[in-house]
Amino acid sequence: MTTELSAPTDPADLCVPARRREHVLRAAVREGLLHPERAVLAGFVDFDGLAATAGALHRAFPASLDVLHAFAVKANCLVPVLAELHRNGMGCEAATAGELAQALEAGCPPESIVFDSPAKTTAELRWALDRGVAVNVDNFQELSRIDAVLAGRTSRSRIGVRVNPQVGGGTIGAMSTATRHSKFGIPLEDDGNRQRLLRAYRERPWLTWVHTHVGSQGCPLDLIARGVARAVEFAEEVNRHVGRRQVTGIDIGGGLPVNFDGDEVAPGFDEYVSRLRAHAPALFGGGYAVVTEFGRSVAAKNGFTAAYVEYTKNVGGRPVAITHAGVQVATRTVFAPEAWPLRIEAHGPDGRARDGRPVRQDVGGPACFAGDLLARDRALPLLEPGDLVVLPDTGAYYFSTPFHYNSLPEPAVHGFRVDAGGRVAFETVRPAQPGWDLPAAAG
Ligand SMILES: *Cc1c(COP(=O)(O)O)cnc(C)c1O
């Protein structure tokens, strides 16, 4: 038997993340946004939470600094999410032309957008430079292409070079972009590159920014801060070399890791800023404008996924629950479970949190391969058909960019705000993709 926790009645409870999720989940069930036949899976985005996180980010940097916080669109590219962040003072960092279009659709003005694709076509470069979108150049060939695009015209765009400070990787290889062999940017320590870059800046007075992004989840703060410090030192070197302050801005990238083990937001933006102050004091000296490109740390903890349990069984002595959330919404977790473990919370059919004795069980998704598991051997109240599982911390890089394997449809995404009286107001962030209608049986 499982016992049910009582519903939160005290509005203060709604500040406790697990209680808030439960409260919103119950409202979603009541409103039919989750339904065992018609809506078996959905994503939820906390709009109040996004606003609060954007506020914390703004407060973490000194008010005297000229900073643009450009949200990494790839972390959650849904236009209403970008629009909410824009209303809260953020710009956008776009890694592709598609993300550029989404940023503009969200109302982000071109001058608050940074275009960072490593594979920009000539047409994309021309488009961005014509509109004043900031561009970070990935390599020497791209630099020559910009020379050609700019021939005979000027651009309002802030143009920088992405440098790879080669300070090393974190615990997740695929997320580490400052290793010796990372595919991004111009590696600073490779033979001859520094001289070649100094010459490139000297010959191009419009090259006024330096960009770096050291890595994402799995990179320790000190590693990221050391990489940023190398970029700042390089900017100082350029300015000494050309004999004036040609480089006027540093784009420090994103990469602040997120705590996937619990609801605590750690590390916070202010902790990161204090590490930056220690490693790269010149960044705060007033000589440079700053751009940041945080993604996961802005959105992950402001979203969760909910799915129904369809069946349960025992396999090899272990219970298994088959849910409707799998590789289509938790792609990284399914393909790289060691690197991307997710918490799972068990709720009853009405959305109340289950409080039963933890039992080790596997939690699987609907896709047709054996590895489609959200968790193996995880201690949870024993799941039953009709229960709901909740995946916290999935507001970034999960349901927002689903994987289309097995013709599984994209689930709906609902934004929500909760007022002081506990009323939950939902709005559609993305409608569910229509499922495949099975033809009526012949004859
Ligand atoms: C992915 C990426 C980011 C965002 O990284 P997070 O870990 O989500 O903060 C920022 N800048 C660049 C260039 C990126 O590739």
Coordinates of C-alpha atoms and ligand atoms in Angstrom, one line a residue:
M1 CA 0.0 0.0 0.0
T2 CA 1.1 3.5 -0.6
T3 CA 0.0 6.4 1.4
E4 CA -0.7 9.8 0.0
L5 CA 0.9 13.1 1.1
S6 CA -1.7 15.7 1.9
A7 CA -2.1 18.5 -0.6
P8 CA -0.3 21.7 0.0
T9 CA -2.6 24.3 1.6
D10 CA -0.1 26.8 2.8
P11 CA 1.0 29.0 -0.1
A12 CA 4.5 29.1 1.4
D13 CA 4.6 25.4 0.4
L14 CA 4.5 26.5 -3.2
C15 CA 8.1 27.8 -2.8
V16 CA 9.2 24.3 -2.0
P17 CA 10.0 22.9 -5.4
A18 CA 8.7 19.3 -4.9
R19 CA 5.4 20.7 -3.4
R20 CA 5.1 23.2 -6.2
R21 CA 5.5 20.4 -8.8
E22 CA 2.9 18.3 -7.0
H23 CA 0.5 21.2 -6.8
V24 CA 0.9 22.0 -10.6
L25 CA 0.7 18.3 -11.5
R26 CA -2.6 18.0 -9.6
A27 CA -4.0 21.0 -11.4
A28 CA -2.8 19.6 -14.8
V29 CA -4.7 16.3 -14.1
R30 CA -7.8 18.2 -13.1
E31 CA -7.7 20.3 -16.2
G32 CA -7.1 17.3 -18.5
L33 CA -3.6 18.4 -19.6
L34 CA -2.6 15.0 -18.5
H35 CA -5.0 12.2 -19.3
P36 CA -4.4 8.5 -19.4
E37 CA -5.8 8.2 -23.0
R38 CA -5.5 11.6 -24.6
A39 CA -2.4 13.2 -23.0
V40 CA -0.1 10.6 -21.7
L41 CA 3.0 12.7 -21.7
A42 CA 3.7 16.5 -21.3
G43 CA 6.3 19.0 -20.5
F44 CA 5.8 21.9 -18.0
V45 CA 7.7 25.2 -17.8
D46 CA 7.6 27.3 -14.7
F47 CA 7.3 30.9 -16.0
D48 CA 7.5 32.4 -12.5
G49 CA 10.7 30.4 -12.0
L50 CA 12.2 31.6 -15.3
A51 CA 11.6 35.2 -14.3
A52 CA 13.2 34.6 -10.8
T53 CA 16.2 32.8 -12.4
A54 CA 16.7 35.7 -14.9
G55 CA 16.5 38.1 -11.9
A56 CA 19.2 36.1 -10.0
L57 CA 21.4 36.1 -13.1
H58 CA 21.1 39.9 -13.5
R59 CA 21.8 40.5 -9.8
A60 CA 24.9 38.3 -9.8
F61 CA 26.9 40.6 -12.0
P62 CA 27.7 44.1 -10.8
A63 CA 25.2 46.7 -12.0
S64 CA 28.1 48.9 -13.2
L65 CA 29.1 46.3 -15.8
D66 CA 27.7 46.5 -19.4
V67 CA 26.3 42.9 -19.6
L68 CA 24.0 41.2 -22.1
H69 CA 22.8 37.8 -20.8
A70 CA 22.0 35.9 -24.0
F71 CA 20.1 32.7 -23.3
A72 CA 21.5 29.7 -25.2
V73 CA 18.5 28.9 -27.4
K74 CA 19.4 25.3 -27.8
A75 CA 18.7 24.7 -24.1
N76 CA 15.0 25.4 -24.7
C77 CA 14.1 26.8 -28.1
L78 CA 10.3 27.2 -27.5
V79 CA 9.3 30.7 -28.6
P80 CA 7.1 31.5 -25.5
V81 CA 10.0 30.5 -23.3
L82 CA 12.4 32.8 -25.2
A83 CA 9.8 35.6 -25.1
E84 CA 9.4 35.2 -21.3
L85 CA 13.2 35.4 -20.9
H86 CA 13.3 38.4 -23.2
R87 CA 10.6 40.2 -21.1
N88 CA 13.0 39.5 -18.2
G89 CA 15.8 41.3 -19.8
M90 CA 17.6 38.5 -21.6
G91 CA 18.9 38.2 -25.2
C92 CA 19.5 35.0 -27.1
E93 CA 22.5 33.0 -28.3
A94 CA 21.7 31.1 -31.5
A95 CA 23.7 28.1 -32.6
T96 CA 21.8 27.7 -36.0
A97 CA 19.8 29.8 -38.4
G98 CA 16.7 28.0 -37.0
E99 CA 17.5 29.3 -33.5
L100 CA 18.0 32.8 -34.9
A101 CA 14.6 32.7 -36.4
Q102 CA 13.1 31.5 -33.1
A103 CA 14.9 34.3 -31.2
L104 CA 13.4 36.9 -33.6
E105 CA 10.0 35.4 -33.4
A106 CA 10.2 35.7 -29.6
G107 CA 10.7 39.4 -30.0
C108 CA 14.4 39.5 -29.3
P109 CA 15.9 42.5 -31.3
P110 CA 18.9 41.6 -33.5
E111 CA 21.3 43.6 -31.4
S112 CA 20.4 41.3 -28.4
I113 CA 21.2 38.1 -30.4
V114 CA 24.5 36.4 -30.7
F115 CA 25.1 34.0 -33.6
D116 CA 27.5 31.2 -32.8
S117 CA 27.1 28.5 -35.3
P118 CA 30.3 26.7 -36.2
A119 CA 29.0 26.1 -39.7
K120 CA 27.6 29.5 -40.8
T121 CA 26.9 29.7 -44.6
T122 CA 27.8 32.8 -46.5
A123 CA 24.1 33.7 -46.8
E124 CA 23.6 33.3 -43.0
L125 CA 26.7 35.5 -42.4
R126 CA 25.4 38.2 -44.8
W127 CA 21.9 38.0 -43.1
A128 CA 23.3 38.4 -39.6
L129 CA 25.8 41.2 -40.5
D130 CA 23.2 43.1 -42.4
R131 CA 20.9 43.2 -39.3
G132 CA 23.4 43.9 -36.5
V133 CA 23.3 40.4 -35.0
A134 CA 26.5 39.8 -33.1
V135 CA 28.7 37.1 -34.8
N136 CA 31.4 35.0 -33.2
V137 CA 33.8 33.6 -35.8
D138 CA 34.7 30.0 -35.3
N139 CA 37.8 29.7 -37.6
F140 CA 40.2 31.4 -40.0
Q141 CA 38.2 30.3 -43.1
E142 CA 35.1 31.9 -41.7
L143 CA 37.1 35.1 -41.0
S144 CA 38.1 35.3 -44.7
R145 CA 34.5 34.8 -45.7
I146 CA 33.5 37.7 -43.5
D147 CA 36.1 39.8 -45.2
A148 CA 34.4 39.1 -48.5
V149 CA 30.9 39.7 -47.1
L150 CA 32.0 43.0 -45.5
A151 CA 33.9 44.2 -48.6
G152 CA 32.5 47.6 -49.5
R153 CA 30.0 47.8 -46.6
T154 CA 29.9 48.3 -42.9
S155 CA 28.0 46.4 -40.3
R156 CA 26.7 47.3 -36.8
S157 CA 27.3 43.7 -35.7
R158 CA 29.7 43.1 -32.9
I159 CA 32.2 40.6 -34.3
G160 CA 34.5 38.5 -32.3
V161 CA 36.6 35.4 -32.6
R162 CA 35.8 32.2 -30.6
V163 CA 39.0 31.0 -29.0
N164 CA 39.6 27.6 -27.5
P165 CA 41.7 28.2 -24.4
Q166 CA 42.6 24.5 -24.3
V167 CA 42.4 24.4 -20.5
G168 CA 41.1 20.8 -20.5
G169 CA 37.8 19.0 -20.2
G170 CA 35.3 18.1 -17.5
T171 CA 33.7 14.8 -16.5
I172 CA 31.5 14.6 -19.7
G173 CA 33.6 14.4 -22.8
A174 CA 30.8 15.4 -25.2
M175 CA 30.2 18.6 -23.2
S176 CA 33.9 19.7 -23.0
T177 CA 34.8 22.4 -25.5
A178 CA 38.2 23.5 -24.3
T179 CA 40.2 20.3 -24.7
R180 CA 43.2 20.2 -27.0
H181 CA 41.1 18.7 -29.9
S182 CA 37.7 20.3 -29.4
K183 CA 36.0 21.1 -32.7
F184 CA 35.0 24.7 -31.7
G185 CA 36.9 27.9 -32.1
I186 CA 40.5 28.7 -32.8
P187 CA 42.9 26.8 -30.4
L188 CA 45.0 29.4 -28.7
E189 CA 47.9 27.1 -27.8
D190 CA 48.4 25.4 -31.2
D191 CA 51.6 26.3 -32.9
G192 CA 51.5 29.7 -34.6
N193 CA 47.8 30.4 -33.8
R194 CA 48.4 33.2 -31.3
Q195 CA 50.6 35.2 -33.8
R196 CA 48.2 34.5 -36.6
L197 CA 45.3 35.7 -34.5
L198 CA 47.1 38.9 -33.3
R199 CA 47.7 39.7 -37.0
A200 CA 44.1 39.0 -37.8
Y201 CA 43.0 41.5 -35.2
R202 CA 45.5 44.1 -36.3
E203 CA 44.4 43.8 -39.9
R204 CA 40.7 44.0 -39.0
P205 CA 39.7 47.0 -36.8
W206 CA 36.1 45.7 -36.8
L207 CA 37.2 42.6 -34.8
T208 CA 36.3 43.9 -31.4
W209 CA 35.2 40.9 -29.3
V210 CA 36.7 37.7 -27.9
H211 CA 34.5 34.7 -27.3
T212 CA 35.0 31.5 -25.4
H213 CA 32.7 28.7 -24.2
V214 CA 34.7 26.3 -22.1
G215 CA 32.1 23.6 -21.8
S216 CA 28.8 22.6 -20.2
Q217 CA 27.6 20.2 -17.6
G218 CA 30.4 18.4 -15.9
C219 CA 33.0 21.2 -16.1
P220 CA 34.1 22.4 -12.7
L221 CA 33.7 26.2 -12.0
D222 CA 37.4 26.7 -11.7
L223 CA 38.0 25.1 -15.0
I224 CA 35.5 27.4 -16.7
A225 CA 36.8 30.4 -14.9
R226 CA 40.4 29.6 -16.0
G227 CA 39.3 29.3 -19.6
V228 CA 37.5 32.7 -19.4
A229 CA 40.7 34.1 -17.8
R230 CA 42.7 32.9 -20.8
A231 CA 40.3 34.6 -23.1
V232 CA 40.5 37.9 -21.1
E233 CA 44.4 37.6 -21.1
F234 CA 44.2 37.1 -24.9
A235 CA 42.0 40.2 -25.3
E236 CA 44.6 42.2 -23.3
E237 CA 47.4 40.8 -25.5
V238 CA 45.5 41.9 -28.6
N239 CA 45.1 45.4 -27.2
R240 CA 48.7 45.7 -26.3
H241 CA 49.7 44.4 -29.7
V242 CA 47.6 46.9 -31.6
G243 CA 48.4 49.7 -29.2
R244 CA 44.8 50.7 -28.4
R245 CA 41.7 49.2 -26.9
Q246 CA 40.4 47.5 -30.0
V247 CA 38.9 44.6 -28.1
T248 CA 36.0 46.1 -26.1
G249 CA 34.0 43.1 -25.2
I250 CA 34.3 39.5 -23.9
D251 CA 31.7 36.9 -24.5
I252 CA 32.3 34.3 -21.7
G253 CA 29.8 31.6 -23.0
G254 CA 27.6 29.6 -20.7
G255 CA 28.2 26.2 -19.0
L256 CA 27.3 26.7 -15.4
P257 CA 26.5 23.2 -14.2
V258 CA 23.2 22.2 -12.8
N259 CA 22.5 20.0 -9.7
F260 CA 20.5 17.0 -10.9
D261 CA 20.6 15.3 -7.5
G262 CA 18.2 17.5 -5.7
D263 CA 16.2 20.7 -5.7
E264 CA 19.0 22.9 -4.4
V265 CA 20.2 25.4 -7.0
A266 CA 24.0 24.9 -6.7
P267 CA 26.3 26.4 -7.8
G268 CA 24.5 29.7 -8.1
F269 CA 25.3 32.5 -10.5
D270 CA 26.9 34.6 -7.7
E271 CA 29.3 31.8 -6.8
Y272 CA 30.4 31.6 -10.4
V273 CA 30.9 35.4 -10.5
S274 CA 33.1 35.2 -7.5
R275 CA 35.2 32.5 -9.2
L276 CA 35.4 34.7 -12.2
R277 CA 36.5 37.7 -10.1
A278 CA 39.3 35.5 -8.7
H279 CA 40.5 34.1 -12.0
A280 CA 39.8 37.0 -14.4
P281 CA 39.6 40.3 -12.4
A282 CA 40.1 42.3 -15.6
L283 CA 36.7 41.2 -16.8
F284 CA 35.2 43.4 -14.0
G285 CA 37.6 46.4 -14.5
G286 CA 35.1 48.3 -16.6
G287 CA 37.3 48.1 -19.8
Y288 CA 35.1 45.4 -21.4
A289 CA 31.4 44.9 -22.1
V290 CA 30.4 41.3 -21.3
V291 CA 28.1 38.8 -22.9
T292 CA 27.0 35.6 -21.2
E293 CA 25.4 32.6 -22.8
F294 CA 23.9 30.5 -20.1
G295 CA 21.4 27.8 -21.1
R296 CA 21.0 24.8 -18.8
S297 CA 21.4 26.9 -15.6
V298 CA 18.6 29.2 -16.6
A299 CA 16.0 26.6 -17.8
A300 CA 16.7 23.1 -16.4
K301 CA 15.3 23.6 -12.9
N302 CA 12.3 25.5 -14.3
G303 CA 10.8 22.6 -16.1
F304 CA 9.6 19.1 -15.5
T305 CA 8.2 16.2 -17.5
A306 CA 5.2 14.1 -16.5
A307 CA 4.1 10.8 -18.0
Y308 CA 1.7 8.0 -17.2
V309 CA 2.7 4.5 -16.2
E310 CA 1.0 2.2 -18.8
Y311 CA 2.0 -1.2 -17.5
T312 CA 4.1 -2.8 -14.8
K313 CA 5.6 -6.3 -14.5
N314 CA 8.4 -8.3 -12.9
V315 CA 11.4 -9.2 -15.0
G316 CA 14.3 -11.3 -13.6
G317 CA 13.1 -10.6 -10.1
R318 CA 12.9 -6.9 -10.6
P319 CA 9.8 -4.7 -11.1
V320 CA 9.7 -2.8 -14.3
A321 CA 7.3 0.1 -15.1
I322 CA 6.7 1.0 -18.7
T323 CA 5.9 4.7 -18.9
H324 CA 5.2 7.1 -21.8
A325 CA 8.4 9.1 -21.3
G326 CA 11.5 7.6 -22.8
V327 CA 14.1 8.4 -25.4
Q328 CA 11.9 10.9 -27.3
V329 CA 12.0 13.3 -24.4
A330 CA 15.0 12.1 -22.3
T331 CA 17.4 11.4 -25.1
R332 CA 20.6 12.1 -23.3
T333 CA 19.6 10.1 -20.2
V334 CA 18.6 7.1 -22.3
F335 CA 21.7 7.1 -24.5
A336 CA 24.2 8.2 -21.9
P337 CA 22.7 7.2 -18.5
E338 CA 25.9 7.5 -16.5
A339 CA 26.4 11.1 -17.6
W340 CA 22.8 12.3 -17.4
P341 CA 21.0 10.6 -14.5
L342 CA 17.6 12.2 -13.8
R343 CA 15.5 12.1 -10.6
I344 CA 12.2 10.4 -10.9
E345 CA 9.2 11.1 -8.6
A346 CA 6.3 8.8 -8.2
H347 CA 2.8 10.3 -8.1
G348 CA -0.7 8.7 -8.0
P349 CA -3.3 9.1 -10.8
D350 CA -4.6 12.4 -9.3
G351 CA -1.1 13.8 -9.1
R352 CA -0.5 13.4 -5.4
A353 CA 3.0 12.4 -4.5
R354 CA 3.3 8.7 -3.5
D355 CA 5.0 8.1 -0.2
G356 CA 5.3 4.3 -0.2
R357 CA 8.2 2.2 0.8
P358 CA 11.0 2.5 -1.8
V359 CA 11.3 -0.6 -4.0
R360 CA 14.1 -1.0 -6.5
Q361 CA 12.6 -1.0 -10.0
D362 CA 13.4 -0.1 -13.6
V363 CA 11.5 2.7 -15.2
G364 CA 11.3 2.4 -19.0
G365 CA 9.9 4.4 -21.8
P366 CA 7.7 3.4 -24.8
A367 CA 10.4 3.1 -27.4
C368 CA 11.3 -0.1 -29.1
F369 CA 14.8 -0.9 -27.9
A370 CA 15.9 -2.4 -24.6
G371 CA 18.0 0.6 -23.6
D372 CA 15.0 2.9 -23.5
L373 CA 15.1 3.3 -19.7
L374 CA 14.8 6.5 -17.6
A375 CA 16.4 4.6 -14.7
R376 CA 17.7 1.2 -13.8
D377 CA 17.3 -0.4 -10.3
R378 CA 16.0 2.9 -8.8
A379 CA 14.4 2.9 -5.4
L380 CA 10.9 4.5 -5.7
P381 CA 7.5 3.8 -4.2
L382 CA 6.3 0.8 -6.3
L383 CA 4.8 2.2 -9.5
E384 CA 1.4 1.0 -10.7
P385 CA -0.5 1.3 -13.9
G386 CA -2.2 4.7 -14.0
D387 CA 0.4 6.4 -11.8
L388 CA 2.4 9.4 -13.0
V389 CA 6.1 9.8 -13.0
V390 CA 7.7 13.2 -12.8
L391 CA 11.2 14.0 -14.1
P392 CA 12.4 17.2 -12.4
D393 CA 15.1 19.4 -13.9
T394 CA 14.1 18.8 -17.5
G395 CA 13.4 22.4 -18.5
A396 CA 16.6 22.4 -20.7
Y397 CA 17.7 20.0 -23.4
Y398 CA 14.8 17.5 -22.7
F399 CA 11.2 17.9 -23.9
S400 CA 12.0 21.1 -25.7
T401 CA 14.0 19.3 -28.4
P402 CA 12.4 15.8 -28.8
F403 CA 13.8 12.9 -30.7
H404 CA 11.5 11.5 -33.4
Y405 CA 12.5 7.8 -33.2
N406 CA 9.6 5.3 -33.4
S407 CA 7.3 8.0 -34.8
L408 CA 6.6 9.1 -31.3
P409 CA 4.8 12.4 -31.4
E410 CA 6.2 15.6 -29.7
P411 CA 4.3 16.0 -26.4
A412 CA 2.5 19.2 -25.5
V413 CA 4.4 21.7 -23.4
H414 CA 2.5 23.8 -20.9
G415 CA 3.8 27.0 -19.3
F416 CA 2.4 27.8 -15.9
R417 CA 2.3 30.6 -13.3
V418 CA 1.0 30.2 -9.7
D419 CA -0.6 33.1 -8.0
A420 CA -0.3 34.0 -4.3
G421 CA -3.6 32.1 -3.6
G422 CA -2.2 28.9 -5.3
R423 CA -4.2 29.2 -8.5
V424 CA -2.3 27.7 -11.4
A425 CA -2.7 29.4 -14.8
F426 CA -1.5 27.3 -17.7
E427 CA -0.7 28.5 -21.2
T428 CA 0.2 26.4 -24.2
V429 CA 3.9 26.6 -25.0
R430 CA 3.8 23.9 -27.7
P431 CA 0.7 22.0 -28.7
A432 CA 1.0 18.2 -28.9
Q433 CA 2.0 17.0 -32.4
P434 CA -1.1 15.2 -33.8
G435 CA -0.6 11.5 -33.3
W436 CA -1.0 9.1 -36.2
D437 CA -4.7 8.4 -36.7
L438 CA -5.1 4.7 -37.2
P439 CA -7.4 4.0 -40.2
A440 CA -10.8 2.5 -39.2
A441 CA -10.8 -1.3 -39.7
A442 CA -11.9 -2.3 -43.2
G443 CA -15.0 -4.2 -43.9
Ligands
LIG1 C1 25.8 25.1 -25.5 C2 26.4 26.4 -25.5 C3 26.1 27.3 -24.5 C4 25.1 27.0 -23.4 O1 25.7 26.0 -22.5 P1 24.9 25.7 -21.2 O2 25.8 24.6 -20.6 O3 23.6 25.2 -21.5 O4 24.9 26.9 -20.3 C5 26.6 28.6 -24.6 N1 27.5 28.9 -25.6 C6 27.8 28.1 -26.6 C7 28.7 28.5 -27.6 C8 27.3 26.8 -26.6 O5 27.7 25.9 -27.5

